[in-house]
Amino acid sequence: MNTYQELKNAREYIDNLMTNILATKRASSPSHQAHEDLLDRLLAPSTDATTPKFTDAEILGETTRNNCNTLTFVALELSRNPSVQESLKKEIKHLLTVYPTLTQETLHHFTYLDQVLRETQRLHPIVGIALRTSTAEVEHDGYIFPAGTKVGLHLMAMHRDSRVFGKDATTWKPDRWSSPDAPHVNSVIAFGEGIHNCIGQKVALIEVKIILIQLLRRFTIHLVEDQKIEFVTKGLKVRLVEDA
Ligand code: HEM
């Protein structure tokens, strides 16, 4: 089976899994329950209470695919940088003894995980360009942009700007975020910015963090050798080796 077919099968597997979970949730868990979880929130009706806030296709498209792509880049960088992976595993194993239950609050303590994710989203933003259309004439930097001008905000280029991130702007280096001259956290805008920024960013970060914590508490990620790594579309093969 070729890599494309394997990737397609994996996608179908995840989509089916999610579709079944959503169907079970819709059937069994009304959104007004006291102990609602994140899926309950996504499945809750919109404010007019007649339509769901998100369709299944939107939840599948946004949650699983964007998150899977983010996780792919994290797996790639962690397997290429074993010392970072080791430090992250140490943080995870230690913090799980202090905070065995993962909640939105306890996740805040995983600061190195935050750095790893921010650095991955900086170097490999899943959405490369955020689009806007001006609603009025705007003057900027001596240029006039008439109403209706389409503007693309090149997140990838902004995240690799050496004026902001220094000479090693194109190097994946989570430790840059704890250095005394760390860039401002807002210089990474992988979820966009302004009133149309990503409404799912909190959910996305919680999901990605929980998956990484559950994986790295037990396994170490290794790249499968002899694979040609091409920009995500072709997928990435990793081996999970259970810790001794
Ligand atoms: C790592 C995962 C994700 C990334 C990197 C991401 C990134 C983005 C980006 C860059 C935008 C465009 C923002 C802009 O134009 O300023 C966006 C919009 C959006 N995202 Fe996400 N997203 C992720 C996960 C999610 C999840 C989990 C949901 C759903 C719960 C979601 C729902 C949306 C919606 C509805 C919009 C459109 C917002 C609007 O136009 O007002 N995203 N996302």
PDB file of C-alpha atoms and ligand atoms in Angstrom:
ATOM      1  CA  MET A   1       0.000   0.000   0.000  1.00  0.00           C
ATOM      2  CA  ASN A   2       1.476   3.409  -0.895  1.00  0.00           C
ATOM      3  CA  THR A   3       1.820   6.276   1.583  1.00  0.00           C
ATOM      4  CA  TYR A   4      -1.072   8.220   0.078  1.00  0.00           C
ATOM      5  CA  GLN A   5      -3.414   5.231   0.468  1.00  0.00           C
ATOM      6  CA  GLU A   6      -2.251   4.693   4.066  1.00  0.00           C
ATOM      7  CA  LEU A   7      -2.885   8.367   4.855  1.00  0.00           C
ATOM      8  CA  LYS A   8      -6.308   8.192   3.205  1.00  0.00           C
ATOM      9  CA  ASN A   9      -7.196   5.102   5.239  1.00  0.00           C
ATOM     10  CA  ALA A  10      -6.014   6.757   8.458  1.00  0.00           C
ATOM     11  CA  ARG A  11      -8.123   9.853   7.677  1.00  0.00           C
ATOM     12  CA  GLU A  12     -11.175   7.706   6.949  1.00  0.00           C
ATOM     13  CA  TYR A  13     -10.617   5.797  10.182  1.00  0.00           C
ATOM     14  CA  ILE A  14     -10.468   9.011  12.220  1.00  0.00           C
ATOM     15  CA  ASP A  15     -13.455  10.549  10.398  1.00  0.00           C
ATOM     16  CA  ASN A  16     -15.540   7.402  11.036  1.00  0.00           C
ATOM     17  CA  LEU A  17     -14.465   7.323  14.663  1.00  0.00           C
ATOM     18  CA  MET A  18     -15.402  10.983  15.124  1.00  0.00           C
ATOM     19  CA  THR A  19     -18.711  10.570  13.262  1.00  0.00           C
ATOM     20  CA  ASN A  20     -19.650   7.714  15.592  1.00  0.00           C
ATOM     21  CA  ILE A  21     -18.612   9.684  18.676  1.00  0.00           C
ATOM     22  CA  LEU A  22     -20.658  12.698  17.505  1.00  0.00           C
ATOM     23  CA  ALA A  23     -23.704  10.496  16.792  1.00  0.00           C
ATOM     24  CA  THR A  24     -23.474   8.871  20.237  1.00  0.00           C
ATOM     25  CA  LYS A  25     -23.037  12.277  21.864  1.00  0.00           C
ATOM     26  CA  ARG A  26     -25.986  13.796  20.021  1.00  0.00           C
ATOM     27  CA  ALA A  27     -28.184  10.863  21.012  1.00  0.00           C
ATOM     28  CA  SER A  28     -27.185  10.607  24.641  1.00  0.00           C
ATOM     29  CA  SER A  29     -25.949  13.884  26.009  1.00  0.00           C
ATOM     30  CA  PRO A  30     -28.166  16.952  25.926  1.00  0.00           C
ATOM     31  CA  SER A  31     -26.046  20.096  26.004  1.00  0.00           C
ATOM     32  CA  HIS A  32     -27.738  21.418  29.139  1.00  0.00           C
ATOM     33  CA  GLN A  33     -26.198  18.693  31.321  1.00  0.00           C
ATOM     34  CA  ALA A  34     -24.316  20.061  34.293  1.00  0.00           C
ATOM     35  CA  HIS A  35     -21.034  18.285  33.511  1.00  0.00           C
ATOM     36  CA  GLU A  36     -20.753  19.052  29.850  1.00  0.00           C
ATOM     37  CA  ASP A  37     -17.471  18.343  28.122  1.00  0.00           C
ATOM     38  CA  LEU A  38     -15.863  20.078  25.154  1.00  0.00           C
ATOM     39  CA  LEU A  39     -17.809  18.103  22.577  1.00  0.00           C
ATOM     40  CA  ASP A  40     -21.057  18.973  24.356  1.00  0.00           C
ATOM     41  CA  ARG A  41     -20.111  22.618  23.948  1.00  0.00           C
ATOM     42  CA  LEU A  42     -19.390  22.260  20.236  1.00  0.00           C
ATOM     43  CA  LEU A  43     -22.641  20.364  19.737  1.00  0.00           C
ATOM     44  CA  ALA A  44     -24.730  22.886  21.675  1.00  0.00           C
ATOM     45  CA  PRO A  45     -27.331  24.763  19.631  1.00  0.00           C
ATOM     46  CA  SER A  46     -26.589  28.274  18.377  1.00  0.00           C
ATOM     47  CA  THR A  47     -28.093  31.221  20.230  1.00  0.00           C
ATOM     48  CA  ASP A  48     -31.292  31.042  18.166  1.00  0.00           C
ATOM     49  CA  ALA A  49     -31.521  27.437  19.455  1.00  0.00           C
ATOM     50  CA  THR A  50     -32.805  26.107  16.115  1.00  0.00           C
ATOM     51  CA  THR A  51     -29.586  25.057  14.420  1.00  0.00           C
ATOM     52  CA  PRO A  52     -26.414  23.453  15.796  1.00  0.00           C
ATOM     53  CA  LYS A  53     -23.511  25.839  16.348  1.00  0.00           C
ATOM     54  CA  PHE A  54     -21.376  23.572  14.138  1.00  0.00           C
ATOM     55  CA  THR A  55     -22.306  20.850  11.676  1.00  0.00           C
ATOM     56  CA  ASP A  56     -20.565  17.473  11.955  1.00  0.00           C
ATOM     57  CA  ALA A  57     -18.575  18.281   8.806  1.00  0.00           C
ATOM     58  CA  GLU A  58     -17.305  21.522  10.350  1.00  0.00           C
ATOM     59  CA  ILE A  59     -16.327  19.819  13.587  1.00  0.00           C
ATOM     60  CA  LEU A  60     -14.548  17.053  11.657  1.00  0.00           C
ATOM     61  CA  GLY A  61     -12.836  19.447   9.290  1.00  0.00           C
ATOM     62  CA  GLU A  62     -11.656  21.926  11.880  1.00  0.00           C
ATOM     63  CA  THR A  63     -10.972  19.750  14.887  1.00  0.00           C
ATOM     64  CA  THR A  64      -9.453  16.592  13.529  1.00  0.00           C
ATOM     65  CA  ARG A  65      -7.621  17.848  10.435  1.00  0.00           C
ATOM     66  CA  ASN A  66      -6.089  21.060  11.789  1.00  0.00           C
ATOM     67  CA  ASN A  67      -5.168  19.316  14.994  1.00  0.00           C
ATOM     68  CA  CYS A  68      -3.741  16.267  13.173  1.00  0.00           C
ATOM     69  CA  ASN A  69      -1.627  18.537  10.973  1.00  0.00           C
ATOM     70  CA  THR A  70      -0.347  20.397  14.032  1.00  0.00           C
ATOM     71  CA  LEU A  71       0.443  17.087  15.752  1.00  0.00           C
ATOM     72  CA  THR A  72       2.272  15.870  12.637  1.00  0.00           C
ATOM     73  CA  PHE A  73       4.633  18.844  12.798  1.00  0.00           C
ATOM     74  CA  VAL A  74       5.131  18.398  16.554  1.00  0.00           C
ATOM     75  CA  ALA A  75       5.973  14.706  15.958  1.00  0.00           C
ATOM     76  CA  LEU A  76       8.381  15.654  13.171  1.00  0.00           C
ATOM     77  CA  GLU A  77      10.241  18.226  15.263  1.00  0.00           C
ATOM     78  CA  LEU A  78      10.302  16.144  18.457  1.00  0.00           C
ATOM     79  CA  SER A  79      11.741  13.150  16.646  1.00  0.00           C
ATOM     80  CA  ARG A  80      14.353  15.349  14.982  1.00  0.00           C
ATOM     81  CA  ASN A  81      15.254  16.960  18.326  1.00  0.00           C
ATOM     82  CA  PRO A  82      15.581  14.115  20.865  1.00  0.00           C
ATOM     83  CA  SER A  83      16.888  16.334  23.693  1.00  0.00           C
ATOM     84  CA  VAL A  84      13.790  18.547  23.463  1.00  0.00           C
ATOM     85  CA  GLN A  85      11.588  15.452  23.425  1.00  0.00           C
ATOM     86  CA  GLU A  86      13.399  14.173  26.527  1.00  0.00           C
ATOM     87  CA  SER A  87      12.895  17.495  28.406  1.00  0.00           C
ATOM     88  CA  LEU A  88       9.236  17.547  27.431  1.00  0.00           C
ATOM     89  CA  LYS A  89       8.722  13.954  28.594  1.00  0.00           C
ATOM     90  CA  LYS A  90      10.371  14.869  31.913  1.00  0.00           C
ATOM     91  CA  GLU A  91       7.994  17.804  32.384  1.00  0.00           C
ATOM     92  CA  ILE A  92       4.989  15.657  31.521  1.00  0.00           C
ATOM     93  CA  LYS A  93       5.940  12.748  33.771  1.00  0.00           C
ATOM     94  CA  HIS A  94       6.720  15.072  36.673  1.00  0.00           C
ATOM     95  CA  LEU A  95       3.599  17.244  36.361  1.00  0.00           C
ATOM     96  CA  LEU A  96       1.329  14.214  36.057  1.00  0.00           C
ATOM     97  CA  THR A  97       2.436  13.186  39.555  1.00  0.00           C
ATOM     98  CA  VAL A  98       1.504  16.664  40.845  1.00  0.00           C
ATOM     99  CA  TYR A  99      -1.660  17.093  38.717  1.00  0.00           C
ATOM    100  CA  PRO A 100      -2.910  13.617  37.804  1.00  0.00           C
ATOM    101  CA  THR A 101      -6.198  15.006  36.456  1.00  0.00           C
ATOM    102  CA  LEU A 102      -5.959  17.007  33.256  1.00  0.00           C
ATOM    103  CA  THR A 103      -8.273  20.007  33.242  1.00  0.00           C
ATOM    104  CA  GLN A 104      -8.167  23.408  31.553  1.00  0.00           C
ATOM    105  CA  GLU A 105      -6.585  24.714  34.777  1.00  0.00           C
ATOM    106  CA  THR A 106      -3.960  22.002  35.330  1.00  0.00           C
ATOM    107  CA  LEU A 107      -2.893  22.182  31.661  1.00  0.00           C
ATOM    108  CA  HIS A 108      -1.614  25.715  32.341  1.00  0.00           C
ATOM    109  CA  HIS A 109       1.254  24.261  34.369  1.00  0.00           C
ATOM    110  CA  PHE A 110       2.746  22.445  31.351  1.00  0.00           C
ATOM    111  CA  THR A 111       4.868  25.419  30.334  1.00  0.00           C
ATOM    112  CA  TYR A 112       7.476  23.566  28.284  1.00  0.00           C
ATOM    113  CA  LEU A 113       4.670  21.900  26.340  1.00  0.00           C
ATOM    114  CA  ASP A 114       3.359  25.419  25.662  1.00  0.00           C
ATOM    115  CA  GLN A 115       6.777  26.423  24.323  1.00  0.00           C
ATOM    116  CA  VAL A 116       6.992  23.337  22.090  1.00  0.00           C
ATOM    117  CA  LEU A 117       3.551  24.020  20.657  1.00  0.00           C
ATOM    118  CA  ARG A 118       4.059  27.747  20.167  1.00  0.00           C
ATOM    119  CA  GLU A 119       7.372  27.112  18.414  1.00  0.00           C
ATOM    120  CA  THR A 120       5.771  24.475  16.174  1.00  0.00           C
ATOM    121  CA  GLN A 121       2.891  26.790  15.293  1.00  0.00           C
ATOM    122  CA  ARG A 122       5.397  29.558  14.616  1.00  0.00           C
ATOM    123  CA  LEU A 123       7.541  27.615  12.173  1.00  0.00           C
ATOM    124  CA  HIS A 124       4.742  25.505  10.688  1.00  0.00           C
ATOM    125  CA  PRO A 125       1.462  27.443  10.805  1.00  0.00           C
ATOM    126  CA  ILE A 126      -1.281  25.155   9.471  1.00  0.00           C
ATOM    127  CA  VAL A 127      -3.099  28.041   7.835  1.00  0.00           C
ATOM    128  CA  GLY A 128      -0.353  29.820   5.883  1.00  0.00           C
ATOM    129  CA  ILE A 129      -2.367  32.873   4.863  1.00  0.00           C
ATOM    130  CA  ALA A 130      -5.324  34.616   6.585  1.00  0.00           C
ATOM    131  CA  LEU A 131      -7.580  36.463   4.145  1.00  0.00           C
ATOM    132  CA  ARG A 132      -9.456  39.715   4.580  1.00  0.00           C
ATOM    133  CA  THR A 133     -11.445  42.051   2.321  1.00  0.00           C
ATOM    134  CA  SER A 134     -11.374  45.749   3.218  1.00  0.00           C
ATOM    135  CA  THR A 135     -14.828  47.214   3.802  1.00  0.00           C
ATOM    136  CA  ALA A 136     -13.658  50.826   3.363  1.00  0.00           C
ATOM    137  CA  GLU A 137     -10.807  52.685   1.664  1.00  0.00           C
ATOM    138  CA  VAL A 138      -7.646  52.399   3.737  1.00  0.00           C
ATOM    139  CA  GLU A 139      -4.367  54.312   3.471  1.00  0.00           C
ATOM    140  CA  HIS A 140      -1.320  52.456   4.698  1.00  0.00           C
ATOM    141  CA  ASP A 141       2.345  53.252   4.252  1.00  0.00           C
ATOM    142  CA  GLY A 142       1.579  55.727   1.468  1.00  0.00           C
ATOM    143  CA  TYR A 143      -0.582  53.254  -0.472  1.00  0.00           C
ATOM    144  CA  ILE A 144      -4.332  53.604  -0.983  1.00  0.00           C
ATOM    145  CA  PHE A 145      -6.358  50.388  -0.791  1.00  0.00           C
ATOM    146  CA  PRO A 146      -9.900  50.885  -2.138  1.00  0.00           C
ATOM    147  CA  ALA A 147     -12.881  49.237  -0.438  1.00  0.00           C
ATOM    148  CA  GLY A 148     -13.148  45.616  -1.557  1.00  0.00           C
ATOM    149  CA  THR A 149      -9.376  45.054  -1.735  1.00  0.00           C
ATOM    150  CA  LYS A 150      -8.479  41.471  -0.891  1.00  0.00           C
ATOM    151  CA  VAL A 151      -5.563  41.231   1.512  1.00  0.00           C
ATOM    152  CA  GLY A 152      -3.631  38.085   2.415  1.00  0.00           C
ATOM    153  CA  LEU A 153      -1.818  38.097   5.744  1.00  0.00           C
ATOM    154  CA  HIS A 154       1.133  35.777   5.185  1.00  0.00           C
ATOM    155  CA  LEU A 155       1.399  34.118   8.602  1.00  0.00           C
ATOM    156  CA  MET A 156       4.221  31.813   7.521  1.00  0.00           C
ATOM    157  CA  ALA A 157       6.397  34.757   6.390  1.00  0.00           C
ATOM    158  CA  MET A 158       5.604  36.793   9.508  1.00  0.00           C
ATOM    159  CA  HIS A 159       6.530  33.851  11.737  1.00  0.00           C
ATOM    160  CA  ARG A 160       9.906  33.515  10.025  1.00  0.00           C
ATOM    161  CA  ASP A 161      10.807  37.212  10.045  1.00  0.00           C
ATOM    162  CA  SER A 162      14.403  37.556  11.290  1.00  0.00           C
ATOM    163  CA  ARG A 163      13.669  41.112  12.503  1.00  0.00           C
ATOM    164  CA  VAL A 164      11.357  39.568  15.105  1.00  0.00           C
ATOM    165  CA  PHE A 165      12.865  36.105  15.681  1.00  0.00           C
ATOM    166  CA  GLY A 166      16.532  36.779  15.049  1.00  0.00           C
ATOM    167  CA  LYS A 167      19.124  35.048  12.871  1.00  0.00           C
ATOM    168  CA  ASP A 168      17.811  31.590  13.780  1.00  0.00           C
ATOM    169  CA  ALA A 169      14.250  32.460  12.753  1.00  0.00           C
ATOM    170  CA  THR A 170      13.962  29.362  10.574  1.00  0.00           C
ATOM    171  CA  THR A 171      15.252  27.005  13.282  1.00  0.00           C
ATOM    172  CA  TRP A 172      12.802  25.120  15.503  1.00  0.00           C
ATOM    173  CA  LYS A 173      13.908  26.113  18.991  1.00  0.00           C
ATOM    174  CA  PRO A 174      11.306  25.934  21.783  1.00  0.00           C
ATOM    175  CA  ASP A 175      13.843  27.315  24.279  1.00  0.00           C
ATOM    176  CA  ARG A 176      13.683  30.731  22.556  1.00  0.00           C
ATOM    177  CA  TRP A 177      10.408  31.282  24.463  1.00  0.00           C
ATOM    178  CA  SER A 178      12.090  31.067  27.889  1.00  0.00           C
ATOM    179  CA  SER A 179      15.172  33.142  27.023  1.00  0.00           C
ATOM    180  CA  PRO A 180      15.481  36.658  28.548  1.00  0.00           C
ATOM    181  CA  ASP A 181      15.036  38.245  25.107  1.00  0.00           C
ATOM    182  CA  ALA A 182      12.134  35.991  24.118  1.00  0.00           C
ATOM    183  CA  PRO A 183       9.891  37.368  21.379  1.00  0.00           C
ATOM    184  CA  HIS A 184       6.453  38.581  22.440  1.00  0.00           C
ATOM    185  CA  VAL A 185       3.967  35.676  22.547  1.00  0.00           C
ATOM    186  CA  ASN A 186       1.622  37.667  20.287  1.00  0.00           C
ATOM    187  CA  SER A 187       4.197  37.557  17.492  1.00  0.00           C
ATOM    188  CA  VAL A 188       2.852  34.061  16.750  1.00  0.00           C
ATOM    189  CA  ILE A 189      -0.636  34.347  15.276  1.00  0.00           C
ATOM    190  CA  ALA A 190      -1.239  30.823  14.004  1.00  0.00           C
ATOM    191  CA  PHE A 191      -4.933  31.210  14.899  1.00  0.00           C
ATOM    192  CA  GLY A 192      -5.237  34.514  13.049  1.00  0.00           C
ATOM    193  CA  GLU A 193      -6.041  37.854  14.658  1.00  0.00           C
ATOM    194  CA  GLY A 194      -8.931  40.290  15.002  1.00  0.00           C
ATOM    195  CA  ILE A 195     -12.666  39.635  15.120  1.00  0.00           C
ATOM    196  CA  HIS A 196     -12.429  36.753  12.642  1.00  0.00           C
ATOM    197  CA  ASN A 197      -9.652  34.892  14.390  1.00  0.00           C
ATOM    198  CA  CYS A 198     -10.090  31.192  15.120  1.00  0.00           C
ATOM    199  CA  ILE A 199     -12.982  30.586  17.491  1.00  0.00           C
ATOM    200  CA  GLY A 200     -11.733  27.064  18.176  1.00  0.00           C
ATOM    201  CA  GLN A 201      -8.259  27.896  19.390  1.00  0.00           C
ATOM    202  CA  LYS A 202      -8.835  27.054  23.044  1.00  0.00           C
ATOM    203  CA  VAL A 203     -10.442  23.728  22.160  1.00  0.00           C
ATOM    204  CA  ALA A 204      -7.673  22.995  19.655  1.00  0.00           C
ATOM    205  CA  LEU A 205      -4.889  23.671  22.137  1.00  0.00           C
ATOM    206  CA  ILE A 206      -6.570  21.613  24.844  1.00  0.00           C
ATOM    207  CA  GLU A 207      -7.023  18.671  22.467  1.00  0.00           C
ATOM    208  CA  VAL A 208      -3.491  18.795  21.112  1.00  0.00           C
ATOM    209  CA  LYS A 209      -1.995  19.135  24.589  1.00  0.00           C
ATOM    210  CA  ILE A 210      -3.984  16.219  26.008  1.00  0.00           C
ATOM    211  CA  ILE A 211      -3.043  13.971  23.078  1.00  0.00           C
ATOM    212  CA  LEU A 212       0.650  14.840  23.448  1.00  0.00           C
ATOM    213  CA  ILE A 213       0.619  14.351  27.214  1.00  0.00           C
ATOM    214  CA  GLN A 214      -1.075  10.958  26.901  1.00  0.00           C
ATOM    215  CA  LEU A 215       1.347   9.872  24.171  1.00  0.00           C
ATOM    216  CA  LEU A 216       4.581  11.137  25.653  1.00  0.00           C
ATOM    217  CA  ARG A 217       3.882   9.885  29.176  1.00  0.00           C
ATOM    218  CA  ARG A 218       4.392   6.356  27.752  1.00  0.00           C
ATOM    219  CA  PHE A 219       6.042   6.559  24.377  1.00  0.00           C
ATOM    220  CA  THR A 220       8.984   8.156  22.607  1.00  0.00           C
ATOM    221  CA  ILE A 221       8.440   9.282  19.021  1.00  0.00           C
ATOM    222  CA  HIS A 222      11.016   8.189  16.432  1.00  0.00           C
ATOM    223  CA  LEU A 223      11.036   8.977  12.739  1.00  0.00           C
ATOM    224  CA  VAL A 224      10.816   5.950  10.499  1.00  0.00           C
ATOM    225  CA  GLU A 225      14.087   5.974   8.552  1.00  0.00           C
ATOM    226  CA  ASP A 226      14.386   6.116   4.807  1.00  0.00           C
ATOM    227  CA  GLN A 227      11.299   8.175   4.150  1.00  0.00           C
ATOM    228  CA  LYS A 228      11.266  11.217   1.950  1.00  0.00           C
ATOM    229  CA  ILE A 229       9.783  14.007   4.062  1.00  0.00           C
ATOM    230  CA  GLU A 230       7.683  16.235   1.893  1.00  0.00           C
ATOM    231  CA  PHE A 231       5.417  19.029   2.996  1.00  0.00           C
ATOM    232  CA  VAL A 232       2.645  17.274   5.046  1.00  0.00           C
ATOM    233  CA  THR A 233       0.440  16.276   2.086  1.00  0.00           C
ATOM    234  CA  LYS A 234       2.347  13.000   1.794  1.00  0.00           C
ATOM    235  CA  GLY A 235       2.106  12.214   5.528  1.00  0.00           C
ATOM    236  CA  LEU A 236       4.754  11.342   8.067  1.00  0.00           C
ATOM    237  CA  LYS A 237       5.706   7.918   9.365  1.00  0.00           C
ATOM    238  CA  VAL A 238       6.748   7.685  13.000  1.00  0.00           C
ATOM    239  CA  ARG A 239       7.386   4.773  15.350  1.00  0.00           C
ATOM    240  CA  LEU A 240       6.122   4.968  18.928  1.00  0.00           C
ATOM    241  CA  VAL A 241       8.518   3.146  21.233  1.00  0.00           C
ATOM    242  CA  GLU A 242       7.082   2.352  24.664  1.00  0.00           C
ATOM    243  CA  ASP A 243       9.289   3.631  27.499  1.00  0.00           C
ATOM    244  CA  ALA A 244      10.973   1.057  29.710  1.00  0.00           C
TER     245      ALA A 244
HETATM  246  C1  HEM B   1      -4.563  23.690  15.581  1.00  0.00           C
HETATM  247  C2  HEM B   1      -5.780  23.854  15.166  1.00  0.00           C
HETATM  248  C3  HEM B   1      -6.313  25.091  14.462  1.00  0.00           C
HETATM  249  C4  HEM B   1      -5.641  26.079  13.781  1.00  0.00           C
HETATM  250  C5  HEM B   1      -4.138  26.220  13.546  1.00  0.00           C
HETATM  251  C6  HEM B   1      -6.651  27.028  13.316  1.00  0.00           C
HETATM  252  C7  HEM B   1      -6.358  28.183  12.606  1.00  0.00           C
HETATM  253  C8  HEM B   1      -7.307  29.072  12.145  1.00  0.00           C
HETATM  254  C9  HEM B   1      -7.007  30.284  11.402  1.00  0.00           C
HETATM  255  C10 HEM B   1      -5.615  30.793  11.027  1.00  0.00           C
HETATM  256  C11 HEM B   1      -8.181  30.874  11.107  1.00  0.00           C
HETATM  257  C12 HEM B   1      -8.361  32.189  10.307  1.00  0.00           C
HETATM  258  C13 HEM B   1      -8.266  33.319  11.290  1.00  0.00           C
HETATM  259  C14 HEM B   1      -8.187  34.690  10.657  1.00  0.00           C
HETATM  260  O1  HEM B   1      -8.529  34.836   9.471  1.00  0.00           O
HETATM  261  O2  HEM B   1      -7.771  35.637  11.379  1.00  0.00           O
HETATM  262  C15 HEM B   1      -9.247  30.055  11.680  1.00  0.00           C
HETATM  263  C16 HEM B   1     -10.598  30.356  11.609  1.00  0.00           C
HETATM  264  C17 HEM B   1     -11.588  29.575  12.165  1.00  0.00           C
HETATM  265  N1  HEM B   1     -11.417  28.442  12.941  1.00  0.00           N
HETATM  266 FE1  HEM B   1      -9.664  27.551  13.388  1.00  0.00          FE
HETATM  267  N2  HEM B   1      -7.883  26.585  13.703  1.00  0.00           N
HETATM  268  C18 HEM B   1      -7.735  25.420  14.421  1.00  0.00           C
HETATM  269  C19 HEM B   1      -8.723  24.666  15.043  1.00  0.00           C
HETATM  270  C20 HEM B   1     -10.057  25.005  15.046  1.00  0.00           C
HETATM  271  C21 HEM B   1     -11.082  24.287  15.781  1.00  0.00           C
HETATM  272  C22 HEM B   1     -10.829  23.121  16.704  1.00  0.00           C
HETATM  273  C23 HEM B   1     -12.284  24.892  15.472  1.00  0.00           C
HETATM  274  C24 HEM B   1     -13.665  24.538  15.909  1.00  0.00           C
HETATM  275  C25 HEM B   1     -14.040  24.297  17.101  1.00  0.00           C
HETATM  276  C26 HEM B   1     -11.991  26.012  14.592  1.00  0.00           C
HETATM  277  C27 HEM B   1     -12.943  26.861  14.090  1.00  0.00           C
HETATM  278  C28 HEM B   1     -12.664  27.970  13.304  1.00  0.00           C
HETATM  279  C29 HEM B   1     -13.694  28.850  12.745  1.00  0.00           C
HETATM  280  C30 HEM B   1     -15.215  28.665  12.894  1.00  0.00           C
HETATM  281  C31 HEM B   1     -13.022  29.871  12.047  1.00  0.00           C
HETATM  282  C32 HEM B   1     -13.620  31.064  11.268  1.00  0.00           C
HETATM  283  C33 HEM B   1     -13.750  32.258  12.211  1.00  0.00           C
HETATM  284  C34 HEM B   1     -14.347  33.473  11.535  1.00  0.00           C
HETATM  285  O3  HEM B   1     -14.269  33.589  10.302  1.00  0.00           O
HETATM  286  O4  HEM B   1     -14.876  34.340  12.252  1.00  0.00           O
HETATM  287  N3  HEM B   1     -10.635  26.049  14.358  1.00  0.00           N
HETATM  288  N4  HEM B   1      -8.673  28.955  12.306  1.00  0.00           N
END
